[in-house]
Short mmCIF file of C-alpha atoms and ligand atoms in Angstrom, two decimals:
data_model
loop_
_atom_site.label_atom_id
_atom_site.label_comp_id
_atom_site.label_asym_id
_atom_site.label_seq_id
_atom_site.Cartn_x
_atom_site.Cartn_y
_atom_site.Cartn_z
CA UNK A 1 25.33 -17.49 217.35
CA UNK A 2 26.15 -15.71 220.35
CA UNK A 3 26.19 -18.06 223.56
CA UNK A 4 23.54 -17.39 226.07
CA UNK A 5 23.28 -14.98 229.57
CA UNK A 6 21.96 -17.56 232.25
CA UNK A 7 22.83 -15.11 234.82
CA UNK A 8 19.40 -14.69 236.48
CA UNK A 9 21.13 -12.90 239.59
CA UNK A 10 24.10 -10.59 239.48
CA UNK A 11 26.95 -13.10 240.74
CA UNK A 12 28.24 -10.16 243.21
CA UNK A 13 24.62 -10.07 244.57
CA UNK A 14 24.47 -13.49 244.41
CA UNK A 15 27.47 -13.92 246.44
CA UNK A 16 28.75 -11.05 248.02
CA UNK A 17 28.51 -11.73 251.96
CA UNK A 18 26.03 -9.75 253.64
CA UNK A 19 24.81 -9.74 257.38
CA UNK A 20 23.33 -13.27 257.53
CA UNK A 21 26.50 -15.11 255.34
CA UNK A 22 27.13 -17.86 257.08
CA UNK A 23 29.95 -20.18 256.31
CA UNK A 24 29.42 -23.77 257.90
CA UNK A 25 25.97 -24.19 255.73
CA UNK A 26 27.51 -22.33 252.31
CA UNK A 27 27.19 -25.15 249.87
CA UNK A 28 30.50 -25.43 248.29
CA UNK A 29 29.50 -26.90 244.92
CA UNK A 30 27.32 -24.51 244.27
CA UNK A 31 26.35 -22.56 241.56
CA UNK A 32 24.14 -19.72 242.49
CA UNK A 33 22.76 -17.08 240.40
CA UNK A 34 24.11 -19.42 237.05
CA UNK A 35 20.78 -21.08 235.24
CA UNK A 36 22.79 -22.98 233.26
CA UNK A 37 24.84 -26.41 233.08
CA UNK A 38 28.48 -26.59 232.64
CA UNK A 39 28.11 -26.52 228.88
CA UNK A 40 26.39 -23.54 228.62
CA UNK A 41 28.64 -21.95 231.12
CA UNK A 42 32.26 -22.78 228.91
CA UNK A 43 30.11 -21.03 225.92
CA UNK A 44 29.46 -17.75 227.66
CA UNK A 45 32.59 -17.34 229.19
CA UNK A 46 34.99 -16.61 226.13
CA UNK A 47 32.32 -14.08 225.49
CA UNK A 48 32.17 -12.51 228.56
CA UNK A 49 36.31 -12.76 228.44
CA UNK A 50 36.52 -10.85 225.28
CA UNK A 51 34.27 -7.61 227.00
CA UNK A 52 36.21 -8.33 229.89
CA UNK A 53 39.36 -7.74 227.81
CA UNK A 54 37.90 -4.69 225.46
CA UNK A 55 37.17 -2.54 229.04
CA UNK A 56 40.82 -3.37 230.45
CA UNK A 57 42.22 -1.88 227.81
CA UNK A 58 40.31 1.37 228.02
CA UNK A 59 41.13 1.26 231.31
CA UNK A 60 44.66 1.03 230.21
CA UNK A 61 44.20 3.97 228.13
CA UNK A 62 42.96 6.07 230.54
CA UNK A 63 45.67 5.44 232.89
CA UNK A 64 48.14 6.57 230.38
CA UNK A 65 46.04 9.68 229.97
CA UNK A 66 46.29 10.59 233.69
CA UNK A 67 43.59 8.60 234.38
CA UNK A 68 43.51 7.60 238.51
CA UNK A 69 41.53 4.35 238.37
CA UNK A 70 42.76 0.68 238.83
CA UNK A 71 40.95 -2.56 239.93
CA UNK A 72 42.47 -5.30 242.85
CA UNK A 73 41.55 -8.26 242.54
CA UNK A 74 42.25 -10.09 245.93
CA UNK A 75 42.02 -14.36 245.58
CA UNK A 76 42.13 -16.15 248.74
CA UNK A 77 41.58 -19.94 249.28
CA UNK A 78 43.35 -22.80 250.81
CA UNK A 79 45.49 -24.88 248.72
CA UNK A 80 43.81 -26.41 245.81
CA UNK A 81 40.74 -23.90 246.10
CA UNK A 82 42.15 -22.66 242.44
CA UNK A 83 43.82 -19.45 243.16
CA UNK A 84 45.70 -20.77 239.64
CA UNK A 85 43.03 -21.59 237.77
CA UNK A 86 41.71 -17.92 238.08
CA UNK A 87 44.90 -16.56 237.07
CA UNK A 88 45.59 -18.40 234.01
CA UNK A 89 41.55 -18.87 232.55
CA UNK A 90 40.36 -15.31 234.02
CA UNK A 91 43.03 -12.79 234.26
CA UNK A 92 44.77 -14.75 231.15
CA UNK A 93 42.00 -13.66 229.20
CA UNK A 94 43.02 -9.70 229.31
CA UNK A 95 46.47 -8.44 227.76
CA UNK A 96 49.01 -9.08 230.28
CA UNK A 97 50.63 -5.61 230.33
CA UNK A 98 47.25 -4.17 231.80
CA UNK A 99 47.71 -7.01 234.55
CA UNK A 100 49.80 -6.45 237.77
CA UNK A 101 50.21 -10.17 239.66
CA UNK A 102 51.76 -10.46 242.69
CA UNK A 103 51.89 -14.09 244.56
CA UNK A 104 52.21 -13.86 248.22
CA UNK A 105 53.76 -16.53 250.12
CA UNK A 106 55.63 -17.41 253.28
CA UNK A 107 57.28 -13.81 254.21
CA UNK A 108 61.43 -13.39 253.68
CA UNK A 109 63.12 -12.38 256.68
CA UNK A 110 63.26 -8.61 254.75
CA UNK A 111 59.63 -8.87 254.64
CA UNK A 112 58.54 -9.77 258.35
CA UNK A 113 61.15 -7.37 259.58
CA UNK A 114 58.67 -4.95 257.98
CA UNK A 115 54.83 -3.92 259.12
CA UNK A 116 53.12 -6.53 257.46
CA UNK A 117 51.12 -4.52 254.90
CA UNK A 118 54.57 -3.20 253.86
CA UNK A 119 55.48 -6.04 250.94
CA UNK A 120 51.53 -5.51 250.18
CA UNK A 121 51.73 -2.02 249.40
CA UNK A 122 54.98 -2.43 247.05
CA UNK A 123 52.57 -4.44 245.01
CA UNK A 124 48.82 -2.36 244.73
CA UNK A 125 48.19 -1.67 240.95
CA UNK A 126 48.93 1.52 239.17
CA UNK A 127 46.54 3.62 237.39
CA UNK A 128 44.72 1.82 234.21
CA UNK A 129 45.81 -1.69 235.56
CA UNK A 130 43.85 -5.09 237.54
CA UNK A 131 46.01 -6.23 240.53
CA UNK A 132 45.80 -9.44 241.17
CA UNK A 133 46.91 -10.78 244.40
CA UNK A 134 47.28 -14.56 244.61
CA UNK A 135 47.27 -14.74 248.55
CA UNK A 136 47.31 -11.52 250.34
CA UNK A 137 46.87 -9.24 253.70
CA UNK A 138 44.67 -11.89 254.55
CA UNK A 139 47.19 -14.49 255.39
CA UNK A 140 48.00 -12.03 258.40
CA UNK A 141 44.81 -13.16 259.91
CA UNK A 142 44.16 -16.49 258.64
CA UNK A 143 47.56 -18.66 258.60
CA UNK A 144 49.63 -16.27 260.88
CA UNK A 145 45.91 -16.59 262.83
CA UNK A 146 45.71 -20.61 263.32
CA UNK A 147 49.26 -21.26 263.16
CA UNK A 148 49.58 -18.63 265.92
CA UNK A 149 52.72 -16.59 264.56
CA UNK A 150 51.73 -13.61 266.12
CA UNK A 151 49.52 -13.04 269.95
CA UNK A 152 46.33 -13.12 269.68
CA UNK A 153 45.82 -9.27 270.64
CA UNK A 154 47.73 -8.38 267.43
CA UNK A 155 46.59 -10.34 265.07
CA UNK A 156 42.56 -9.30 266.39
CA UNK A 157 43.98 -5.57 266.05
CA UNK A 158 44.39 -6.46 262.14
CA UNK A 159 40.64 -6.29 260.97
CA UNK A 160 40.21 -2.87 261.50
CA UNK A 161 43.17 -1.92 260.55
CA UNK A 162 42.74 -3.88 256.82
CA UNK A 163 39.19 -2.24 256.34
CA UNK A 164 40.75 1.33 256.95
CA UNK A 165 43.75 0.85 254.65
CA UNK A 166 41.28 -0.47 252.28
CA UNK A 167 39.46 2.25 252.66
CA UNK A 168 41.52 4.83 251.81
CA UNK A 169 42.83 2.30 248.70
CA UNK A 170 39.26 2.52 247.70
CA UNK A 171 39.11 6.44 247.79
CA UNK A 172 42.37 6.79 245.74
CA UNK A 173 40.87 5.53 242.77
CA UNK A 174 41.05 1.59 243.32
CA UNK A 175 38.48 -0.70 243.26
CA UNK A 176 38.53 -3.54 245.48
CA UNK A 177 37.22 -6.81 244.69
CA UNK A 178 37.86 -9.67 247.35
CA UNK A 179 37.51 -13.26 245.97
CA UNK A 180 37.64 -16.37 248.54
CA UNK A 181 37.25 -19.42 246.69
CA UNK A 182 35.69 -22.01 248.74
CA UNK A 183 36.46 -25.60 248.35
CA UNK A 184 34.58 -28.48 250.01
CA UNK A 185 37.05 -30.72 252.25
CA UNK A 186 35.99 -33.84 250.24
CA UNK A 187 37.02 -32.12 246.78
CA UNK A 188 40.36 -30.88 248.42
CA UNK A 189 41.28 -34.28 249.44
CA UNK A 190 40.60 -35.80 245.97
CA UNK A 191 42.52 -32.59 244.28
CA UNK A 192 45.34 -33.20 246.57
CA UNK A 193 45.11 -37.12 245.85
CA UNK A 194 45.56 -35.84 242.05
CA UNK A 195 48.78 -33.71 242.78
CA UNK A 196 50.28 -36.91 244.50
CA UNK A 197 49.06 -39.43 241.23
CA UNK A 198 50.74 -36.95 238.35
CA UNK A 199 54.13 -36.28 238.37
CA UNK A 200 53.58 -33.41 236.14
CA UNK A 201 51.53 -32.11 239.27
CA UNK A 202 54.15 -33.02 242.15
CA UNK A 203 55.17 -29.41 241.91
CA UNK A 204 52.23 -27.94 242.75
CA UNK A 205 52.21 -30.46 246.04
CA UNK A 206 53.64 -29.44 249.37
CA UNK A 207 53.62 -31.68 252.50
CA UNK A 208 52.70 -28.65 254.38
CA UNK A 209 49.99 -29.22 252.34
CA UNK A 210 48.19 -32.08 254.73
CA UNK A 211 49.44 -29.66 257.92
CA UNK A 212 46.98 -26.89 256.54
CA UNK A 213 44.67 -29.68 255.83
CA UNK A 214 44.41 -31.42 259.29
CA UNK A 215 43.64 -27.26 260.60
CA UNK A 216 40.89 -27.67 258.41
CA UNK A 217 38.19 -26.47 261.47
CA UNK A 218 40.52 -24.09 262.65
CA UNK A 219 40.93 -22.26 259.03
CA UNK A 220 37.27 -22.69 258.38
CA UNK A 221 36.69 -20.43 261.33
CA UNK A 222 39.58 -18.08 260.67
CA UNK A 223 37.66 -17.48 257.09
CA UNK A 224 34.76 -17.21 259.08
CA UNK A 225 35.62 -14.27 260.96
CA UNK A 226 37.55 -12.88 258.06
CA UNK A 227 33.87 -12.45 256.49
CA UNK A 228 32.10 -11.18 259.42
CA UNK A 229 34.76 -8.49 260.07
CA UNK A 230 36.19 -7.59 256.69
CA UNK A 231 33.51 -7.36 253.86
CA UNK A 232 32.97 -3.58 253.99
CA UNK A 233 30.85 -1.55 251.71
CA UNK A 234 33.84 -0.16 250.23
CA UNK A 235 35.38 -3.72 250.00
CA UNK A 236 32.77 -6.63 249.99
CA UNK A 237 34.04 -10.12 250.04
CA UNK A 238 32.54 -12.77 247.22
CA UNK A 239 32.29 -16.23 248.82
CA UNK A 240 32.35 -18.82 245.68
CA UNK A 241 31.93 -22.28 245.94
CA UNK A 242 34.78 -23.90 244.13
CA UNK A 243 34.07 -27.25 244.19
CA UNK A 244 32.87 -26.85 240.00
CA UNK A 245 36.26 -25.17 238.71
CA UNK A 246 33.96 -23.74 235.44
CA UNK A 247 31.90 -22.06 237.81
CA UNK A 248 34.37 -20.14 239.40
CA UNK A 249 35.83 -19.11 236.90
CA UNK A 250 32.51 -17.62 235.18
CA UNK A 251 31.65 -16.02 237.88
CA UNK A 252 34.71 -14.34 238.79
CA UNK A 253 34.68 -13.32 234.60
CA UNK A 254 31.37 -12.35 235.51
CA UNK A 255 32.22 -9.99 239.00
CA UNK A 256 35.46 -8.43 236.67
CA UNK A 257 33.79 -7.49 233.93
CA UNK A 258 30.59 -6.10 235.32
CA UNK A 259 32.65 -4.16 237.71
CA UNK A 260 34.55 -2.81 234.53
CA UNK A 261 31.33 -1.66 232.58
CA UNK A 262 30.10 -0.02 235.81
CA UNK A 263 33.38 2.25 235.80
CA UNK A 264 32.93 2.65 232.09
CA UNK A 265 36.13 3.52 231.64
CA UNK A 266 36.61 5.90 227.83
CA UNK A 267 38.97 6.00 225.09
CA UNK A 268 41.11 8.72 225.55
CA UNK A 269 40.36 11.92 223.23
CA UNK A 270 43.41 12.54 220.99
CA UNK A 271 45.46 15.78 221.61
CA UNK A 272 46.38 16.22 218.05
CA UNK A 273 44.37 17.17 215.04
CA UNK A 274 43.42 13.74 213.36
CA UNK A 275 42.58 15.39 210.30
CA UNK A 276 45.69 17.34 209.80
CA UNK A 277 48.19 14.12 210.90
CA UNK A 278 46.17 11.79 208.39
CA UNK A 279 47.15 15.03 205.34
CA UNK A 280 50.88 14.47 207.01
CA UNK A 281 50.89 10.97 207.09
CA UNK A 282 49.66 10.57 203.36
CA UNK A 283 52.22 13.34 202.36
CA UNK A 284 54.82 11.12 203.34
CA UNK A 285 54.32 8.73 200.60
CA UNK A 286 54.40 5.15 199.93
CA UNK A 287 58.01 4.71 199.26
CA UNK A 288 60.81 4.44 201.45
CA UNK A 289 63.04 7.91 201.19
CA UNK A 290 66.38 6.92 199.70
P1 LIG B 301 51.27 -21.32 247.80
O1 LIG B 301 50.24 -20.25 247.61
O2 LIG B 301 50.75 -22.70 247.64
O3 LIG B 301 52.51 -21.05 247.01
O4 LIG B 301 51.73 -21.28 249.33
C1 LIG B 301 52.14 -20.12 249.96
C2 LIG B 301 52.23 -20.39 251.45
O5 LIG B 301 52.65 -19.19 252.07
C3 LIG B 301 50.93 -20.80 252.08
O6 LIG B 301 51.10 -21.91 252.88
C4 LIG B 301 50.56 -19.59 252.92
O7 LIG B 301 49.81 -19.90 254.05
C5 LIG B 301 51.91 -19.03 253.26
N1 LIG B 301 51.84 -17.62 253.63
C6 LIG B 301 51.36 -16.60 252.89
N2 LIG B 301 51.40 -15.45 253.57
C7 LIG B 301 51.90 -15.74 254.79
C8 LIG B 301 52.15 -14.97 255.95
N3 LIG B 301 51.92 -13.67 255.99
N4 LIG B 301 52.69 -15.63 257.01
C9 LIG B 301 52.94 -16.93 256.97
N5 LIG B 301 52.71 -17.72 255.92
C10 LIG B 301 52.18 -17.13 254.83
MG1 LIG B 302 50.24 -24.56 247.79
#
């Protein structure tokens, strides 16, 4: 039996931030536009996964037919938000040779000799594929913003300059989808508590970890403004509460694969006669030439 749609609201009208978002009251455990329970949600999403999967693929194919069009998918978050999560239980769902992942952390000394959108560019999707960013431009106004790497007059001179280079992103072909996952400071601490109990999570912890944390107002604000000044018509940001991990992830399934069946993206026509290659094929035989 095929799981049921509790989607009463499209999850990208349901979350995409408009005019009146407003950060400081979005409830972070949230689940809006989902009817369902968790339950319900963990049956739908394989579904959802498999569609999800079908129209990469075509997009794939289209690509390799001179097709233009690829998707970025931009995740930002503060540590624990579950940047990870996405990638493995969302993008792990499509074949990885349509995916292009690119993690972006604290810059090399190549890098920041550079323009800062310059190690960002070397990784934007080709034709047929999803970018995913884990981390992105953004850090240039949200870290390199509160732990005040740059002056203040360049880093403010950043907004507009993201939404234009977006922009033109957007009219070569690329869809943009901008993801902030948005975790509650109570669930953070107990996340981070969870990192410190495992040892098979130590890895993931960082004692840089409780710097970022004790910023908390300062990032919170930071994100803030990155929503006021960055969620374009061509680009809209998607504010999801990430406090439940399974919503998340269904809803990001959810914002990928409606996007894909919007671009409807075709099976390539073959440039060979079928007919005539299946009367080859056949003529070859069944056994092996000596
Ligand atoms: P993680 O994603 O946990 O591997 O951590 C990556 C770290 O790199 C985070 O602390 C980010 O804030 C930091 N980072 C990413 N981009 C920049 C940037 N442009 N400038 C400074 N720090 C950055
Ligand atoms: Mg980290």
């Amino acid at each position: 039996m095929a799981a049921k749609d509790l989607w009463s609201t499209d999850p990208r009208d349901a979350l995409r931030v408009g005019p009146d978002f407003d950060l400081a009251s979005f409830d972070r455990n949230g689940q809006p536009g989902w009817d369902g329970d968790k339950d319900d949600g963990q049956a739908y999403l394989p579904e959802r996964g498999e569609e999800m999967s079908e129209l990469q693929e075509r997009l794939f194919a289209e690509g390799r037919e001179g097709g233009k069009r690829s998707v970025l998918l931009v995740l930002q978050g503060l540590d624990t938000a579950g940047k990870g999560g996405i990638v493995r239980h969302v993008v792990g769902m499509v074949d990885p040779q349509g995916v292009a992942l690119a993690s972006f952390g604290v810059p090399t000394e190549e890098e920041r000799s550079h323009h800062y959108l310059w190690r960002i560019e070397k990784e934007l999707p080709p034709p047929g594929r999803i970018g995913v960013f884990d981390r992105s431009h953004y850090e240039d106004v949200l870290v390199v913003r509160v732990d005040e790497l740059v002056p203040e007059d360049v880093w403010r001179a950043r907004y507009d300059e993201i939404n234009a280079w977006e922009k033109e992103l957007v009219e070569g072909g690329t869809t943009i989808i901008k993801v902030a996952l948005m975790v509650s400071y109570a669930e953070q601490g107990e996340r981070l508590m969870e990192r410190l109990e495992r040892p098979d999570k130590h890895w993931k912890f960082n004692p840089g970890d409780l710097d970022t944390r004790s910023k908390w107002p300062a990032f919170q604000e930071a994100y803030a403004d990155v929503f006021r000044l960055t969620s374009t018509e061509d680009a809209p940001w998607y504010v999801v509460p990430a406090d439940k991990k399974w919503y998340s992830r269904l809803a990001i399934t959810e914002i990928l694969t409606r996007t894909l069946e919007e671009l409807d993206p075709q099976w390539p026509v073959a440039d060979f006669d079928v007919e005539e290659m299946k009367k080859a094929l056949v003529a070859t035989g069944e056994d092996a030439p000596a």
